[in-house]
Coordinates of C-alpha atoms in Angstrom, one line a residue:
X18 CA -37.1 92.8 -26.1
X19 CA -36.0 96.3 -26.7
X20 CA -35.3 97.7 -30.2
X21 CA -31.6 98.4 -29.3
X22 CA -31.2 94.7 -28.5
X23 CA -32.6 93.8 -32.0
X24 CA -30.3 96.4 -33.6
X25 CA -28.3 93.7 -35.4
X26 CA -31.5 92.1 -36.7
X27 CA -33.4 94.6 -38.4
X28 CA -34.0 92.4 -41.4
X29 CA -37.6 91.0 -40.9
X30 CA -36.6 87.6 -42.5
X31 CA -33.9 87.2 -39.9
X32 CA -36.1 88.2 -37.1
X33 CA -38.6 85.6 -38.4
X34 CA -35.9 82.9 -38.6
X35 CA -34.8 83.7 -35.0
X36 CA -38.4 83.1 -33.8
X37 CA -38.4 79.7 -35.4
X38 CA -35.5 78.5 -33.4
X39 CA -36.5 75.3 -31.5
X40 CA -35.1 73.4 -28.6
X41 CA -32.6 70.7 -30.0
X42 CA -31.0 72.7 -32.7
X43 CA -27.3 72.5 -33.1
X44 CA -25.3 75.7 -32.0
X45 CA -21.9 76.6 -33.5
X46 CA -19.6 79.7 -33.1
X47 CA -18.3 81.6 -36.1
X48 CA -15.0 82.2 -34.4
X49 CA -14.5 80.0 -31.3
X50 CA -14.7 76.2 -30.9
X51 CA -17.9 75.0 -29.5
X52 CA -16.5 71.3 -30.0
X53 CA -18.6 70.7 -33.1
X54 CA -16.1 67.9 -34.1
X55 CA -16.5 66.2 -30.7
X56 CA -18.7 63.3 -29.7
X57 CA -21.5 65.5 -28.9
X58 CA -22.5 68.9 -30.3
X59 CA -23.8 72.0 -28.6
X60 CA -27.5 72.2 -28.7
X61 CA -30.3 74.6 -27.6
X62 CA -32.0 73.3 -24.4
X63 CA -34.1 76.2 -23.6
X64 CA -35.3 79.5 -25.1
X65 CA -36.1 82.6 -23.0
X66 CA -38.5 85.3 -24.3
X67 CA -39.0 89.0 -23.4
X68 CA -42.2 90.6 -22.4
X69 CA -43.3 90.9 -26.0
X70 CA -42.7 87.2 -26.8
X71 CA -39.7 87.6 -28.8
X72 CA -36.6 85.3 -28.3
X73 CA -34.3 87.2 -25.9
X74 CA -31.7 84.3 -24.8
X75 CA -30.8 80.9 -25.9
X76 CA -29.8 78.4 -23.2
X77 CA -27.2 76.0 -24.9
X78 CA -25.8 72.8 -23.4
X79 CA -22.7 71.0 -24.5
X80 CA -21.3 67.8 -23.1
X81 CA -22.7 64.5 -21.8
X82 CA -20.6 64.1 -18.8
X83 CA -18.5 67.2 -18.7
X84 CA -21.5 69.5 -19.1
X85 CA -21.4 73.2 -19.8
X86 CA -24.3 75.7 -20.1
X87 CA -24.2 78.9 -22.1
X88 CA -26.8 81.7 -22.1
X89 CA -26.4 83.4 -25.4
X90 CA -28.3 86.7 -26.1
X91 CA -30.3 87.0 -29.3
X92 CA -28.1 89.8 -30.5
X93 CA -25.1 87.2 -30.9
X94 CA -27.3 85.1 -33.4
X95 CA -25.8 85.5 -36.9
X96 CA -27.6 83.2 -39.1
X97 CA -29.7 80.1 -39.3
X98 CA -28.2 77.5 -41.7
X99 CA -29.7 74.3 -43.1
X100 CA -27.6 71.3 -44.2
X101 CA -29.0 68.7 -46.5
X102 CA -27.4 65.1 -46.1
X103 CA -27.9 62.8 -49.0
X104 CA -30.3 60.0 -48.3
X105 CA -31.8 61.6 -45.3
X106 CA -35.4 62.9 -45.6
X107 CA -34.8 65.7 -43.1
X108 CA -32.3 68.7 -43.1
X109 CA -30.1 69.7 -40.1
X110 CA -30.6 73.4 -38.9
X111 CA -27.8 75.0 -37.1
X112 CA -27.9 78.3 -35.3
X113 CA -24.6 80.2 -35.9
X114 CA -23.6 82.8 -33.2
X115 CA -20.9 85.3 -32.9
X116 CA -18.2 84.3 -30.4
X117 CA -14.5 84.9 -30.9
X118 CA -11.6 82.5 -30.1
X119 CA -10.6 84.5 -27.0
X120 CA -14.0 84.5 -25.6
X121 CA -14.5 80.8 -25.8
X122 CA -11.0 80.2 -24.5
X123 CA -12.0 82.3 -21.4
X124 CA -15.1 80.3 -20.6
X125 CA -14.8 78.0 -17.5
X126 CA -14.6 74.4 -17.7
X127 CA -18.0 74.0 -15.8
X128 CA -21.0 75.6 -14.7
X129 CA -23.4 78.2 -16.5
X130 CA -22.0 81.3 -18.0
X131 CA -23.7 84.2 -20.1
X132 CA -22.1 85.8 -23.2
X133 CA -22.4 89.5 -23.1
X134 CA -24.5 91.1 -26.0
X135 CA -21.2 92.4 -27.7
X136 CA -17.9 90.4 -28.3
X137 CA -15.0 91.0 -26.1
X138 CA -11.4 90.7 -27.0
X139 CA -9.0 89.2 -24.6
X140 CA -5.7 90.8 -23.7
X141 CA -2.7 89.3 -25.5
X142 CA -0.9 86.4 -23.7
X143 CA 2.5 87.4 -22.3
X144 CA 5.4 85.1 -21.7
X145 CA 7.2 85.1 -18.3
X146 CA 9.6 82.7 -16.5
X147 CA 6.8 80.6 -15.3
X148 CA 5.4 80.2 -18.8
X149 CA 8.7 79.0 -20.1
X150 CA 8.7 76.4 -17.2
X151 CA 5.2 75.3 -18.2
X152 CA 6.4 74.7 -21.9
X153 CA 9.7 73.1 -20.9
X154 CA 8.5 70.3 -18.5
X155 CA 6.1 67.6 -19.2
X156 CA 2.9 68.6 -17.6
X157 CA -0.6 69.3 -18.7
X158 CA 0.1 73.0 -18.8
X159 CA 3.1 72.6 -21.0
X160 CA 0.9 70.7 -23.4
X161 CA -1.9 73.4 -23.3
X162 CA 0.6 76.2 -24.0
X163 CA 2.1 74.4 -27.0
X164 CA -1.2 73.7 -28.5
X165 CA -2.1 77.4 -28.0
X166 CA 1.1 78.6 -29.6
X167 CA 0.8 76.0 -32.4
X168 CA -2.6 77.4 -33.5
X169 CA -0.8 80.4 -35.0
X170 CA 0.7 79.1 -38.3
X171 CA 0.6 82.3 -40.1
X172 CA 3.8 84.1 -38.7
X173 CA 6.4 84.7 -41.3
X174 CA 9.3 82.2 -40.9
X175 CA 12.6 83.9 -40.0
X176 CA 16.0 83.2 -41.7
X177 CA 18.5 80.5 -40.9
X178 CA 20.9 83.1 -39.7
X179 CA 18.8 84.1 -36.8
X180 CA 20.2 83.1 -33.4
X181 CA 18.2 80.7 -31.5
X182 CA 17.2 81.6 -27.9
X183 CA 17.6 78.7 -25.4
X184 CA 13.8 78.9 -24.6
X185 CA 13.2 78.2 -28.3
X186 CA 15.8 75.6 -28.7
X187 CA 14.7 73.3 -25.9
X188 CA 11.3 71.8 -26.3
X189 CA 9.7 68.3 -26.7
X190 CA 12.9 66.6 -26.9
X191 CA 14.1 67.9 -23.6
X192 CA 10.7 66.9 -22.2
X193 CA 10.9 63.4 -23.4
X194 CA 14.4 63.0 -21.9
X195 CA 13.3 64.4 -18.5
X196 CA 10.0 62.5 -18.6
X197 CA 11.7 59.3 -18.9
X198 CA 13.0 59.4 -15.4
X199 CA 9.5 59.0 -13.9
X200 CA 9.3 57.4 -10.5
X201 CA 8.8 53.8 -11.9
X202 CA 12.0 54.2 -13.9
X203 CA 13.9 55.4 -11.0
X204 CA 12.9 52.2 -9.3
X205 CA 13.9 50.1 -12.2
X206 CA 17.4 51.7 -12.4
X207 CA 17.7 51.2 -8.7
X208 CA 16.8 47.5 -8.7
X209 CA 19.2 47.1 -11.7
X210 CA 22.2 48.7 -9.7
X211 CA 21.4 46.7 -6.7
X212 CA 20.8 43.5 -8.2
X213 CA 23.7 43.6 -11.1
X214 CA 26.1 46.3 -9.8
X215 CA 27.8 48.0 -12.6
X216 CA 27.1 45.1 -15.2
X217 CA 24.4 46.9 -17.2
X218 CA 26.1 50.3 -17.4
X219 CA 27.2 49.6 -20.9
X220 CA 23.5 49.3 -21.8
X221 CA 23.1 53.0 -20.7
X222 CA 25.9 53.8 -23.0
X223 CA 24.7 52.2 -25.9
X224 CA 21.1 53.0 -25.4
X225 CA 22.0 56.8 -25.6
X226 CA 22.4 56.9 -29.4
X227 CA 19.7 54.4 -30.0
X228 CA 17.3 56.7 -28.0
X229 CA 18.6 59.7 -30.0
X230 CA 17.8 57.8 -33.3
X231 CA 14.2 56.8 -31.9
X232 CA 13.3 60.1 -30.8
X233 CA 14.8 62.0 -33.9
X234 CA 12.8 59.7 -36.3
X235 CA 9.6 60.5 -34.2
X236 CA 10.4 64.3 -34.5
X237 CA 10.9 64.1 -38.3
X238 CA 7.6 62.1 -38.8
X239 CA 5.8 64.8 -36.7
X240 CA 7.4 67.6 -38.4
X241 CA 6.7 66.5 -41.9
X242 CA 3.3 65.2 -41.3
X243 CA 2.0 67.6 -38.8
X244 CA -0.2 64.9 -37.3
X245 CA 0.2 62.7 -34.2
X246 CA 1.6 59.1 -34.6
X247 CA -2.0 57.6 -34.4
X248 CA -3.3 59.9 -37.0
X249 CA -0.3 59.1 -39.3
X250 CA -0.8 55.3 -38.9
X251 CA -4.7 55.6 -39.4
X252 CA -4.4 57.9 -42.4
X253 CA -1.5 55.9 -44.0
X254 CA -2.2 52.3 -43.1
X255 CA -5.8 52.2 -41.9
X256 CA -7.3 51.3 -38.6
X257 CA -6.0 47.6 -39.0
X258 CA -2.5 49.2 -38.0
X259 CA -3.6 52.1 -36.0
X260 CA -5.8 50.3 -33.5
X261 CA -3.3 47.8 -32.4
X262 CA -0.6 50.5 -32.0
X263 CA -3.2 52.5 -29.8
X264 CA -4.0 49.4 -27.8
X265 CA -0.3 48.8 -27.2
X266 CA -0.1 52.3 -25.9
X267 CA -3.0 52.0 -23.6
X268 CA -1.5 49.0 -22.1
X269 CA 2.0 50.3 -21.7
X270 CA 0.8 53.8 -20.3
X271 CA -1.9 52.1 -18.0
X272 CA 0.9 49.9 -16.4
X273 CA 3.1 53.1 -15.9
X274 CA 0.5 55.4 -14.6
X275 CA -0.4 52.6 -12.0
X276 CA 3.3 52.3 -11.1
X277 CA 3.6 56.0 -10.7
X278 CA 0.4 56.2 -8.5
X279 CA 1.9 53.5 -6.4
X280 CA 5.4 55.4 -6.3
X281 CA 3.7 58.6 -5.1
X282 CA 1.7 56.7 -2.5
X283 CA 4.9 54.8 -1.4
X284 CA 6.7 58.2 -1.1
X285 CA 4.0 59.5 1.1
X286 CA 4.3 56.3 3.2
X287 CA 7.9 56.9 3.8
X288 CA 7.0 60.4 5.0
X289 CA 4.0 59.7 7.2
X290 CA 4.4 55.9 8.1
X291 CA 0.8 55.2 6.9
X292 CA 0.3 52.4 4.4
X293 CA 0.8 53.5 0.7
X294 CA -2.6 51.8 -0.3
X295 CA -4.6 54.7 1.5
X296 CA -3.1 57.5 -0.6
X297 CA -3.6 55.9 -4.1
X298 CA -7.1 56.8 -4.7
X299 CA -7.0 60.3 -3.3
X300 CA -3.9 61.0 -5.3
X301 CA -5.4 59.8 -8.5
X302 CA -8.6 61.7 -8.0
X303 CA -6.7 64.9 -7.1
X304 CA -4.6 64.5 -10.3
X305 CA -7.6 63.9 -12.4
X306 CA -9.3 67.0 -11.0
X307 CA -6.2 69.1 -11.6
X308 CA -5.5 67.8 -15.1
X309 CA -9.2 68.1 -16.4
X310 CA -10.4 71.2 -14.4
X311 CA -7.5 73.3 -13.1
X312 CA -4.5 75.2 -14.2
X313 CA -1.4 73.5 -12.9
X314 CA 0.7 76.7 -13.0
X315 CA 0.3 77.4 -9.2
X316 CA 1.8 74.1 -8.1
X317 CA 3.8 72.7 -10.9
X318 CA 7.1 74.4 -10.0
X319 CA 6.8 72.7 -6.6
X320 CA 6.5 69.2 -8.3
X321 CA 9.3 70.1 -10.7
X322 CA 11.7 71.0 -7.9
X323 CA 10.7 67.7 -6.1
X324 CA 11.6 65.7 -9.0
X325 CA 14.8 67.3 -9.4
X326 CA 16.0 65.6 -6.2
X327 CA 17.2 62.7 -8.5
X328 CA 20.0 64.9 -9.5
X329 CA 21.3 64.2 -6.0
X330 CA 22.3 60.7 -7.4
X331 CA 25.1 62.4 -9.4
X332 CA 26.7 63.9 -6.4
X333 CA 25.9 60.5 -4.2
X334 CA 27.9 58.5 -6.9
X335 CA 31.0 60.1 -5.9
X336 CA 30.3 60.2 -2.3
X337 CA 29.6 56.5 -2.3
X338 CA 33.3 55.7 -3.5
X339 CA 32.5 53.3 -6.3
X340 CA 35.1 50.9 -7.7
X341 CA 36.2 53.2 -10.6
X342 CA 38.0 50.4 -12.4
X343 CA 34.9 48.2 -12.5
X344 CA 32.7 51.1 -13.3
X345 CA 34.6 52.2 -16.4
X346 CA 35.2 48.5 -17.5
X347 CA 31.5 47.9 -17.5
X348 CA 30.6 51.1 -19.1
X349 CA 32.8 50.5 -22.2
X350 CA 33.1 46.6 -22.3
X351 CA 29.6 44.8 -22.9
X352 CA 28.8 42.0 -20.5
X353 CA 26.0 39.7 -21.2
X354 CA 24.6 37.6 -18.2
X355 CA 21.9 35.2 -19.6
X356 CA 20.5 34.6 -16.1
X357 CA 16.8 35.5 -15.9
X358 CA 17.3 38.2 -13.1
X359 CA 19.9 39.9 -15.2
X360 CA 17.8 39.7 -18.5
X361 CA 14.7 41.0 -16.8
X362 CA 16.4 44.0 -15.4
X363 CA 18.1 44.5 -18.7
X364 CA 14.5 44.7 -20.4
X365 CA 13.2 46.9 -17.6
X366 CA 16.1 49.3 -18.0
X367 CA 15.7 49.4 -21.8
X368 CA 11.9 49.8 -21.3
X369 CA 12.6 52.7 -19.0
X370 CA 14.8 54.4 -21.5
X371 CA 12.8 53.7 -24.9
X372 CA 9.2 53.6 -23.9
X373 CA 6.0 53.8 -26.1
X374 CA 4.7 57.0 -24.6
X375 CA 7.9 59.0 -25.3
X376 CA 7.6 57.9 -28.8
X377 CA 3.9 59.0 -29.2
X378 CA 4.8 62.1 -27.2
X379 CA 7.7 63.0 -29.5
X380 CA 5.7 62.9 -32.6
X381 CA 3.0 65.0 -31.1
X382 CA 5.4 67.5 -29.5
X383 CA 7.4 68.2 -32.5
X384 CA 4.2 68.6 -34.6
X385 CA 3.2 71.4 -32.2
X386 CA 6.7 72.8 -31.8
X387 CA 7.2 76.2 -33.6
X388 CA 10.6 76.3 -35.1
X389 CA 12.1 78.9 -37.4
X390 CA 14.0 78.7 -40.6
X391 CA 14.2 75.9 -43.5
X392 CA 13.2 72.4 -42.9
X393 CA 16.9 71.3 -42.7
X394 CA 17.5 73.9 -39.9
X395 CA 14.2 72.6 -38.1
X396 CA 15.5 69.1 -38.1
X397 CA 18.9 70.3 -37.0
X398 CA 17.3 72.1 -34.1
X399 CA 15.2 69.1 -33.2
X400 CA 18.1 67.0 -33.0
X401 CA 19.9 69.3 -30.5
X402 CA 16.7 69.5 -28.5
X403 CA 16.4 65.6 -28.3
X404 CA 20.1 65.4 -27.5
X405 CA 19.7 67.6 -24.6
X406 CA 16.9 65.5 -23.2
X407 CA 18.6 62.1 -24.1
X408 CA 21.9 62.9 -22.6
X409 CA 20.5 64.6 -19.3
X410 CA 18.1 61.9 -18.8
X411 CA 20.4 59.1 -19.3
X412 CA 23.2 60.6 -17.1
X413 CA 20.8 60.7 -14.3
X414 CA 19.8 57.1 -14.9
X415 CA 23.5 56.1 -15.2
X416 CA 24.3 57.8 -11.9
X417 CA 21.4 56.2 -10.1
X418 CA 22.7 52.8 -11.1
X419 CA 26.3 53.8 -9.9
X420 CA 25.0 54.9 -6.6
X421 CA 22.7 51.9 -5.8
X422 CA 25.6 49.4 -7.2
X423 CA 28.1 51.3 -4.9
X424 CA 25.9 51.2 -1.7
X425 CA 23.7 48.3 -2.0
X426 CA 25.3 45.6 -4.3
X427 CA 28.6 45.9 -2.8
X428 CA 27.0 45.4 0.6
X429 CA 24.8 42.5 -0.5
X430 CA 21.6 44.3 0.1
X431 CA 18.6 43.9 -2.0
X432 CA 15.6 46.2 -2.6
X433 CA 12.4 44.8 -1.4
X434 CA 10.8 48.2 -0.3
X435 CA 11.2 51.8 -1.2
X436 CA 13.1 52.4 2.0
X437 CA 15.6 49.9 0.9
X438 CA 16.1 51.9 -2.5
X439 CA 16.3 55.2 -0.6
X440 CA 19.5 53.8 1.3
X441 CA 21.5 54.4 -1.8
X442 CA 21.3 58.3 -0.9
X443 CA 22.6 57.7 2.6
X444 CA 26.2 58.6 1.7
X445 CA 25.2 62.0 0.8
X446 CA 22.4 62.9 3.4
X447 CA 22.5 60.1 5.9
X448 CA 19.3 59.5 7.9
X449 CA 17.4 62.0 5.8
X450 CA 17.7 59.7 2.7
X451 CA 14.2 58.3 3.0
X452 CA 12.7 61.8 2.9
X453 CA 14.8 62.9 0.0
X454 CA 14.0 59.8 -2.0
X455 CA 10.2 60.1 -1.0
X456 CA 10.1 63.8 -2.3
X457 CA 11.7 62.5 -5.7
X458 CA 9.1 59.8 -5.9
X459 CA 6.2 62.1 -5.3
X460 CA 7.5 64.9 -7.5
X461 CA 8.5 62.8 -10.5
X462 CA 5.2 60.7 -10.4
X463 CA 3.0 64.0 -10.2
X464 CA 5.0 65.3 -13.2
X465 CA 4.8 62.2 -15.2
X466 CA 1.2 61.2 -14.8
X467 CA -0.5 64.0 -16.7
X468 CA 1.7 63.5 -19.7
X469 CA 1.2 59.7 -19.7
X470 CA -2.7 60.3 -19.5
X471 CA -2.4 62.9 -22.4
X472 CA -0.3 60.6 -24.6
X473 CA -2.5 57.8 -24.3
X474 CA -5.6 60.0 -25.0
X475 CA -3.8 61.5 -28.0
X476 CA -3.1 58.1 -29.3
X477 CA -6.6 56.9 -28.8
X478 CA -8.6 60.0 -29.9
X479 CA -6.2 60.1 -33.1
X480 CA -7.0 56.6 -34.0
X481 CA -10.9 57.2 -33.7
X482 CA -10.8 60.5 -35.4
X483 CA -11.9 62.5 -32.4
X484 CA -10.3 66.0 -31.8
X485 CA -7.7 66.0 -29.0
X486 CA -5.8 68.5 -26.9
X487 CA -5.5 69.6 -23.5
X488 CA -5.8 73.3 -24.6
X489 CA -9.6 72.8 -25.0
X490 CA -11.9 72.6 -22.0
X491 CA -13.4 69.2 -21.3
X492 CA -16.8 70.2 -22.7
X493 CA -15.1 71.1 -26.0
X494 CA -13.2 67.9 -26.4
X495 CA -15.3 65.6 -24.4
X496 CA -14.2 62.3 -26.0
X497 CA -10.6 63.2 -25.4
X498 CA -11.1 63.8 -21.7
X499 CA -13.4 60.8 -21.4
X500 CA -10.6 58.6 -22.6
X501 CA -8.2 60.3 -20.1
X502 CA -10.6 59.6 -17.4
X503 CA -11.1 56.0 -18.4
X504 CA -7.4 55.5 -18.5
X505 CA -6.8 56.8 -15.0
X506 CA -9.8 54.7 -13.8
X507 CA -8.2 51.5 -15.1
X508 CA -4.8 52.4 -13.8
X509 CA -6.2 53.0 -10.3
X510 CA -7.8 49.6 -10.3
X511 CA -4.5 48.0 -11.3
X512 CA -2.6 49.8 -8.6
X513 CA -5.2 48.8 -5.9
X514 CA -5.1 45.0 -6.7
X515 CA -2.4 44.6 -4.1
X516 CA 0.8 44.0 -6.0
X517 CA 4.0 44.8 -4.3
X518 CA 4.9 48.2 -4.9
X519 CA 8.5 47.8 -6.1
X520 CA 7.8 44.8 -8.1
X521 CA 4.9 46.7 -9.8
X522 CA 7.1 49.6 -10.7
X523 CA 9.7 47.2 -12.0
X524 CA 7.4 44.9 -14.2
X525 CA 5.5 48.0 -15.7
X526 CA 9.0 49.0 -17.2
X527 CA 9.6 45.3 -18.3
X528 CA 6.4 45.7 -20.3
X529 CA 7.6 49.0 -21.8
X530 CA 10.8 47.1 -22.9
X531 CA 8.6 44.2 -24.4
X532 CA 6.3 46.6 -26.3
X533 CA 8.6 49.4 -27.6
X534 CA 10.5 47.5 -30.2
X535 CA 7.1 46.9 -32.1
X536 CA 6.8 50.7 -32.2
X537 CA 10.3 51.0 -33.3
X538 CA 9.7 48.8 -36.4
X539 CA 6.6 50.9 -37.3
X540 CA 9.0 54.0 -37.0
X541 CA 11.3 52.4 -39.6
X542 CA 8.5 51.6 -42.0
X543 CA 6.9 55.2 -41.7
X544 CA 10.1 57.1 -41.7
X545 CA 11.5 55.4 -45.0
X546 CA 8.2 55.5 -46.7
X547 CA 8.3 58.1 -49.8
X548 CA 4.5 58.2 -49.6
X549 CA 4.7 59.5 -46.1
X550 CA 8.0 61.4 -45.8
X551 CA 8.4 62.5 -49.5
X552 CA 12.2 63.7 -50.0
X553 CA 12.8 63.7 -46.1
X554 CA 13.0 60.1 -45.4
X555 CA 15.2 58.9 -42.5
X556 CA 19.0 59.1 -43.1
X557 CA 21.6 56.1 -42.7
X558 CA 22.7 56.9 -39.2
X559 CA 19.1 57.1 -37.9
X560 CA 18.1 53.8 -39.7
X561 CA 21.1 52.0 -38.3
X562 CA 20.2 53.3 -34.7
X563 CA 16.6 52.2 -35.3
X564 CA 17.4 48.8 -36.4
X565 CA 19.9 48.3 -33.7
X566 CA 17.4 49.5 -31.0
X567 CA 14.9 47.0 -32.5
X568 CA 17.3 44.0 -32.6
X569 CA 18.6 44.5 -29.2
X570 CA 15.1 45.0 -27.7
X571 CA 13.6 42.1 -29.3
X572 CA 16.5 40.0 -28.4
X573 CA 16.3 40.8 -24.7
X574 CA 12.5 40.2 -24.9
X575 CA 13.1 37.0 -26.5
X576 CA 15.5 35.8 -23.7
X577 CA 13.0 37.1 -21.2
X578 CA 10.2 34.9 -22.5
X579 CA 12.5 32.0 -22.7
X580 CA 13.4 32.3 -19.2
X581 CA 9.8 32.5 -18.3
X582 CA 8.9 29.5 -20.5
X583 CA 11.7 27.4 -18.7
X584 CA 10.5 28.5 -15.3
X585 CA 13.5 30.5 -14.5
X586 CA 11.2 33.4 -13.4
X587 CA 9.2 31.3 -11.1
X588 CA 11.2 32.7 -8.0

């Protein structure tokens, strides 16, 4: 090794320590994250020497499944630390190397890379219109960008008087509202309109303030605690509460991911004529690869545009000439039908609106969202953000029900296939309805699945205590990505067991409606705990909304189980 390469290590003791580095020693970076809090640490797997027998390069491996190899020149070695653990006879020796956060972030997800002898500084990240899109829609990239921005907590807060830009105002609340209209939710709303006509429109009206209360309580908890919901439950109430909540989320999300995989595949069936089941596994593998290894920026705007197809239901509702008198009456006057078909679709409608994953998402999103001003102002901005998502999402859902009621229910047509559901768009686009509906299913599913996977992984990793975040490479947060992979594999198996696609999408949201009120009760407990919230406990209006949501959803679920127990759901 040349003298210039050893220029940073003139101290003889340091050179001697470097020569004592052995295979198997743990390696950490003084600046960037080598995943030292993850399930496996970065370790030396090989040592390369120069012609004089001195250490020239360390070959470092990180990851068990998502493996990454780094070649680190000796000049990067800063120190050799020695950690003694009580009760253990041996000490742990670690190699500390110099590597900036920018350098580590620039490393690729896989393969072998060599760090240069001297540290490099990456160019500052610049926002553009696509970056705002990435942060304002529920994709893996939106999550990544939020995590990256949330890492900088040292910026001086601005005053309450500063005007707020629209890009800063709309964030996780808008995302939650838009993500609620995933492909399986659209199927549930369509079934409700085709089966019950305008009968459940009052539920959409009443669920709007209830969803606002649920999401605002989530935002307040995330803002105060600066933790995800799983972490709050684990830290405040122990694993006996956190683990069941995480399992609840896994079950709910697995069902929804399965339903969305089937929805995407059904959309492809409408376009190609090939049976949907042939598309399911390739779609799942493609989404897994994109979410884990690739940047979604190049194609996310296409998926977003496709999912916006469902806005066409707003126009279709007027083209389909609904019975305005019946529509307005059923919107403002509650009507309860205790028949099993009506109750089951009501539970699915509520589950599509207030779902476990949007609860976990909102807590995590508000934790990472950077808002300016005093705490009171931050809560106000969060409330506006949430209202934008709740109102826009529920309006689309409302008009989906109106359109299907006006076109299918009034003509006594039931929905048995995706093609049947697509007919609700015929008053607007005629014979092209199935293609428009197919594009919407595909786009909504492709947008929703990454965030469903991420929210479940956040919940499980937070419960276990593993680091989580899509802003990190798979080799940095391997535990988090393994959870994500396992979740998608389970969902794929559920999708392939041969259930009827429309019924799978419907019952996935029924499950959401059964499980969500349990989480709402937890929100009431956490949000009113002085130990957790301090002086920022939930207000009267939010508490009333939460209690009402829990009562209505528990009541609907109770009637559903009664119907199943008495054999009403056998047909």
